[in-house]
């Protein structure tokens, strides 16, 4: 199997989402060896995304007078927004990609969530689908037709990147053991939702067995 027209998308492997971070996802550090191993395969492109918020971002509970982290509130425009602890503020250590991830293999890094007024789970669009990141253009430029997703968090940013990728016409794969969820108790429901959208669920081992590393 050739991965020439396939891209590995490494979603939000930033310190704030990892062990000891302000919005730690359980088990996030366990993904590091899986992702580094996957990056040795012969991908047409490897892209990473970074959550990249201004400090007055709408998703931070601290920016609302009566909100608690992890509750859902209704915004002025009637959309629902989960309240998060402050995380991935631009140019802070928490916003950097973990240094054990082999970032030298990234061909592109896409930033998302810079608009303080709207959240952005997907690496393609903000949550209101008003603005696009550079990711779609980067993939088209490299003639990518399939995308494989890993990273954080499975039930938010990886999920919405997968759904948008599939609706943009990419053959979309979710490497489930190379992701971790904020709410892992809902993982079977998440897998069902992805399969309904025709997103394929894969494992790291499947990818490794089917493909040769770059230097062999
Ligand atoms: Zn965020």
GROMACS .gro file of C-alpha atoms and ligand atoms in nm:
model
  217
    1UNK     CA    1   0.000   0.000   0.000
    2UNK     CA    2   0.141   0.340  -0.096
    3UNK     CA    3   0.092   0.642   0.128
    4UNK     CA    4   0.211   0.883  -0.145
    5UNK     CA    5  -0.130   1.052  -0.164
    6UNK     CA    6  -0.197   1.017   0.208
    7UNK     CA    7  -0.133   1.265   0.487
    8UNK     CA    8  -0.080   1.202   0.858
    9UNK     CA    9  -0.249   1.480   1.058
   10UNK     CA   10  -0.112   1.517   1.411
   11UNK     CA   11  -0.373   1.709   1.607
   12UNK     CA   12  -0.287   1.936   1.902
   13UNK     CA   13  -0.007   1.737   2.075
   14UNK     CA   14   0.060   2.043   2.293
   15UNK     CA   15   0.180   2.058   2.654
   16UNK     CA   16  -0.148   2.199   2.789
   17UNK     CA   17  -0.331   1.884   2.671
   18UNK     CA   18  -0.064   1.649   2.805
   19UNK     CA   19   0.047   1.523   3.144
   20UNK     CA   20   0.052   1.813   3.392
   21UNK     CA   21  -0.107   2.055   3.142
   22UNK     CA   22  -0.393   2.294   3.220
   23UNK     CA   23  -0.639   2.082   3.017
   24UNK     CA   24  -0.479   1.741   3.057
   25UNK     CA   25  -0.632   1.457   2.856
   26UNK     CA   26  -0.586   1.126   3.042
   27UNK     CA   27  -0.320   0.908   2.883
   28UNK     CA   28  -0.207   1.173   2.634
   29UNK     CA   29   0.164   1.105   2.689
   30UNK     CA   30   0.112   0.738   2.595
   31UNK     CA   31   0.053   0.852   2.236
   32UNK     CA   32   0.406   0.987   2.184
   33UNK     CA   33   0.573   0.657   2.075
   34UNK     CA   34   0.274   0.564   1.853
   35UNK     CA   35   0.285   0.895   1.671
   36UNK     CA   36   0.664   0.896   1.634
   37UNK     CA   37   0.646   0.544   1.490
   38UNK     CA   38   0.366   0.639   1.247
   39UNK     CA   39   0.568   0.940   1.131
   40UNK     CA   40   0.844   0.707   1.003
   41UNK     CA   41   0.608   0.574   0.732
   42UNK     CA   42   0.627   0.700   0.375
   43UNK     CA   43   0.355   0.970   0.392
   44UNK     CA   44   0.298   1.220   0.112
   45UNK     CA   45   0.267   1.484   0.383
   46UNK     CA   46   0.279   1.512   0.761
   47UNK     CA   47   0.096   1.811   0.906
   48UNK     CA   48   0.043   1.913   1.268
   49UNK     CA   49  -0.220   2.144   1.412
   50UNK     CA   50  -0.186   2.373   1.711
   51UNK     CA   51  -0.466   2.521   1.917
   52UNK     CA   52  -0.351   2.886   1.926
   53UNK     CA   53  -0.572   3.111   2.137
   54UNK     CA   54  -0.554   3.478   2.238
   55UNK     CA   55  -0.592   3.516   2.618
   56UNK     CA   56  -0.943   3.666   2.579
   57UNK     CA   57  -1.070   3.355   2.401
   58UNK     CA   58  -1.442   3.278   2.426
   59UNK     CA   59  -1.386   2.913   2.523
   60UNK     CA   60  -1.206   3.003   2.850
   61UNK     CA   61  -1.433   2.983   3.157
   62UNK     CA   62  -1.218   3.261   3.308
   63UNK     CA   63  -1.349   3.504   3.042
   64UNK     CA   64  -1.713   3.459   3.151
   65UNK     CA   65  -1.851   3.593   3.478
   66UNK     CA   66  -2.053   3.291   3.592
   67UNK     CA   67  -1.906   2.993   3.411
   68UNK     CA   68  -1.730   2.687   3.544
   69UNK     CA   69  -1.478   2.484   3.347
   70UNK     CA   70  -1.628   2.183   3.164
   71UNK     CA   71  -1.989   2.308   3.173
   72UNK     CA   72  -2.171   2.399   2.851
   73UNK     CA   73  -2.313   2.750   2.816
   74UNK     CA   74  -2.527   2.916   2.548
   75UNK     CA   75  -2.351   3.210   2.385
   76UNK     CA   76  -2.517   3.536   2.270
   77UNK     CA   77  -2.549   3.393   1.917
   78UNK     CA   78  -2.739   3.094   2.071
   79UNK     CA   79  -2.460   2.848   1.993
   80UNK     CA   80  -2.349   2.605   2.263
   81UNK     CA   81  -1.995   2.634   2.396
   82UNK     CA   82  -1.809   2.407   2.636
   83UNK     CA   83  -1.616   2.610   2.891
   84UNK     CA   84  -1.251   2.509   2.918
   85UNK     CA   85  -0.970   2.602   3.155
   86UNK     CA   86  -0.731   2.853   2.992
   87UNK     CA   87  -0.517   2.654   2.747
   88UNK     CA   88  -0.282   2.693   2.450
   89UNK     CA   89  -0.247   3.069   2.483
   90UNK     CA   90  -0.033   3.193   2.194
   91UNK     CA   91   0.343   3.191   2.260
   92UNK     CA   92   0.320   3.024   2.602
   93UNK     CA   93   0.501   2.701   2.690
   94UNK     CA   94   0.163   2.526   2.718
   95UNK     CA   95   0.096   2.597   2.350
   96UNK     CA   96   0.416   2.427   2.230
   97UNK     CA   97   0.413   2.079   2.079
   98UNK     CA   98   0.562   1.825   2.323
   99UNK     CA   99   0.937   1.804   2.266
  100UNK     CA  100   0.936   1.422   2.255
  101UNK     CA  101   0.728   1.438   1.936
  102UNK     CA  102   0.963   1.430   1.639
  103UNK     CA  103   0.853   1.770   1.506
  104UNK     CA  104   1.141   1.783   1.257
  105UNK     CA  105   0.928   1.550   1.038
  106UNK     CA  106   0.639   1.798   1.009
  107UNK     CA  107   0.598   1.943   0.659
  108UNK     CA  108   0.340   2.196   0.781
  109UNK     CA  109   0.199   2.333   1.106
  110UNK     CA  110  -0.154   2.474   1.095
  111UNK     CA  111  -0.276   2.718   1.363
  112UNK     CA  112  -0.641   2.732   1.471
  113UNK     CA  113  -0.853   2.915   1.727
  114UNK     CA  114  -0.694   3.261   1.687
  115UNK     CA  115  -1.030   3.439   1.663
  116UNK     CA  116  -1.125   3.526   2.022
  117UNK     CA  117  -1.498   3.518   1.939
  118UNK     CA  118  -1.534   3.164   1.809
  119UNK     CA  119  -1.388   2.826   1.908
  120UNK     CA  120  -1.218   2.602   1.656
  121UNK     CA  121  -1.210   2.228   1.719
  122UNK     CA  122  -1.151   2.127   1.358
  123UNK     CA  123  -0.813   2.193   1.197
  124UNK     CA  124  -1.004   2.289   0.877
  125UNK     CA  125  -1.267   2.543   0.994
  126UNK     CA  126  -1.380   2.736   1.302
  127UNK     CA  127  -1.689   2.595   1.478
  128UNK     CA  128  -1.921   2.829   1.285
  129UNK     CA  129  -1.761   2.731   0.952
  130UNK     CA  130  -1.695   3.097   0.869
  131UNK     CA  131  -1.317   3.091   0.834
  132UNK     CA  132  -1.087   2.828   0.690
  133UNK     CA  133  -0.734   2.744   0.806
  134UNK     CA  134  -0.457   2.671   0.555
  135UNK     CA  135  -0.492   2.295   0.596
  136UNK     CA  136  -0.722   2.229   0.298
  137UNK     CA  137  -0.496   2.425   0.061
  138UNK     CA  138  -0.183   2.250   0.192
  139UNK     CA  139  -0.339   1.907   0.130
  140UNK     CA  140  -0.460   1.997  -0.220
  141UNK     CA  141  -0.121   2.140  -0.310
  142UNK     CA  142   0.040   1.800  -0.229
  143UNK     CA  143  -0.235   1.607  -0.415
  144UNK     CA  144  -0.345   1.436  -0.094
  145UNK     CA  145  -0.663   1.225  -0.124
  146UNK     CA  146  -0.656   1.034   0.207
  147UNK     CA  147  -0.603   1.165   0.558
  148UNK     CA  148  -0.511   0.970   0.873
  149UNK     CA  149  -0.575   1.137   1.208
  150UNK     CA  150  -0.397   1.102   1.541
  151UNK     CA  151  -0.364   1.318   1.853
  152UNK     CA  152  -0.587   1.510   2.093
  153UNK     CA  153  -0.858   1.507   2.185
  154UNK     CA  154  -1.036   1.221   2.010
  155UNK     CA  155  -1.385   1.344   2.104
  156UNK     CA  156  -1.329   1.711   2.014
  157UNK     CA  157  -1.054   1.832   1.781
  158UNK     CA  158  -0.969   1.498   1.616
  159UNK     CA  159  -1.339   1.414   1.570
  160UNK     CA  160  -1.432   1.747   1.410
  161UNK     CA  161  -1.122   1.749   1.190
  162UNK     CA  162  -1.221   1.402   1.068
  163UNK     CA  163  -1.583   1.503   0.999
  164UNK     CA  164  -1.475   1.815   0.807
  165UNK     CA  165  -1.207   1.623   0.618
  166UNK     CA  166  -1.461   1.362   0.511
  167UNK     CA  167  -1.711   1.628   0.397
  168UNK     CA  168  -1.434   1.804   0.200
  169UNK     CA  169  -1.396   1.478   0.004
  170UNK     CA  170  -1.093   1.317   0.169
  171UNK     CA  171  -1.095   0.946   0.235
  172UNK     CA  172  -1.068   0.980   0.613
  173UNK     CA  173  -0.913   0.742   0.868
  174UNK     CA  174  -0.909   0.769   1.246
  175UNK     CA  175  -0.616   0.582   1.403
  176UNK     CA  176  -0.805   0.524   1.724
  177UNK     CA  177  -0.528   0.390   1.948
  178UNK     CA  178  -0.319   0.699   1.865
  179UNK     CA  179  -0.583   0.930   2.014
  180UNK     CA  180  -0.720   0.990   2.366
  181UNK     CA  181  -1.059   1.134   2.466
  182UNK     CA  182  -1.162   1.397   2.720
  183UNK     CA  183  -1.458   1.164   2.795
  184UNK     CA  184  -1.330   0.810   2.723
  185UNK     CA  185  -1.649   0.657   2.868
  186UNK     CA  186  -1.823   0.776   2.548
  187UNK     CA  187  -1.570   0.617   2.309
  188UNK     CA  188  -1.805   0.348   2.174
  189UNK     CA  189  -2.059   0.618   2.091
  190UNK     CA  190  -1.782   0.822   1.923
  191UNK     CA  191  -1.677   0.525   1.708
  192UNK     CA  192  -2.039   0.478   1.600
  193UNK     CA  193  -2.072   0.846   1.505
  194UNK     CA  194  -1.752   0.829   1.298
  195UNK     CA  195  -1.857   0.510   1.121
  196UNK     CA  196  -2.195   0.665   1.035
  197UNK     CA  197  -1.998   0.941   0.859
  198UNK     CA  198  -1.802   0.673   0.666
  199UNK     CA  199  -1.481   0.751   0.854
  200UNK     CA  200  -1.265   0.442   0.879
  201UNK     CA  201  -1.132   0.328   1.217
  202UNK     CA  202  -0.774   0.195   1.202
  203UNK     CA  203  -0.503   0.095   1.448
  204UNK     CA  204  -0.136   0.191   1.456
  205UNK     CA  205  -0.040  -0.175   1.412
  206UNK     CA  206  -0.249  -0.202   1.093
  207UNK     CA  207  -0.071   0.095   0.941
  208UNK     CA  208   0.274  -0.032   1.042
  209UNK     CA  209   0.206  -0.380   0.901
  210UNK     CA  210   0.073  -0.247   0.570
  211UNK     CA  211   0.350   0.004   0.501
  212UNK     CA  212   0.726   0.021   0.480
  213UNK     CA  213   0.920   0.283   0.678
  214UNK     CA  214   1.082   0.563   0.475
  215UNK     CA  215   1.443   0.440   0.495
  216UNK     CA  216   1.393   0.076   0.397
  217LIG    ZN1  217  -0.890   2.538   2.247
   0.00000   0.00000   0.00000
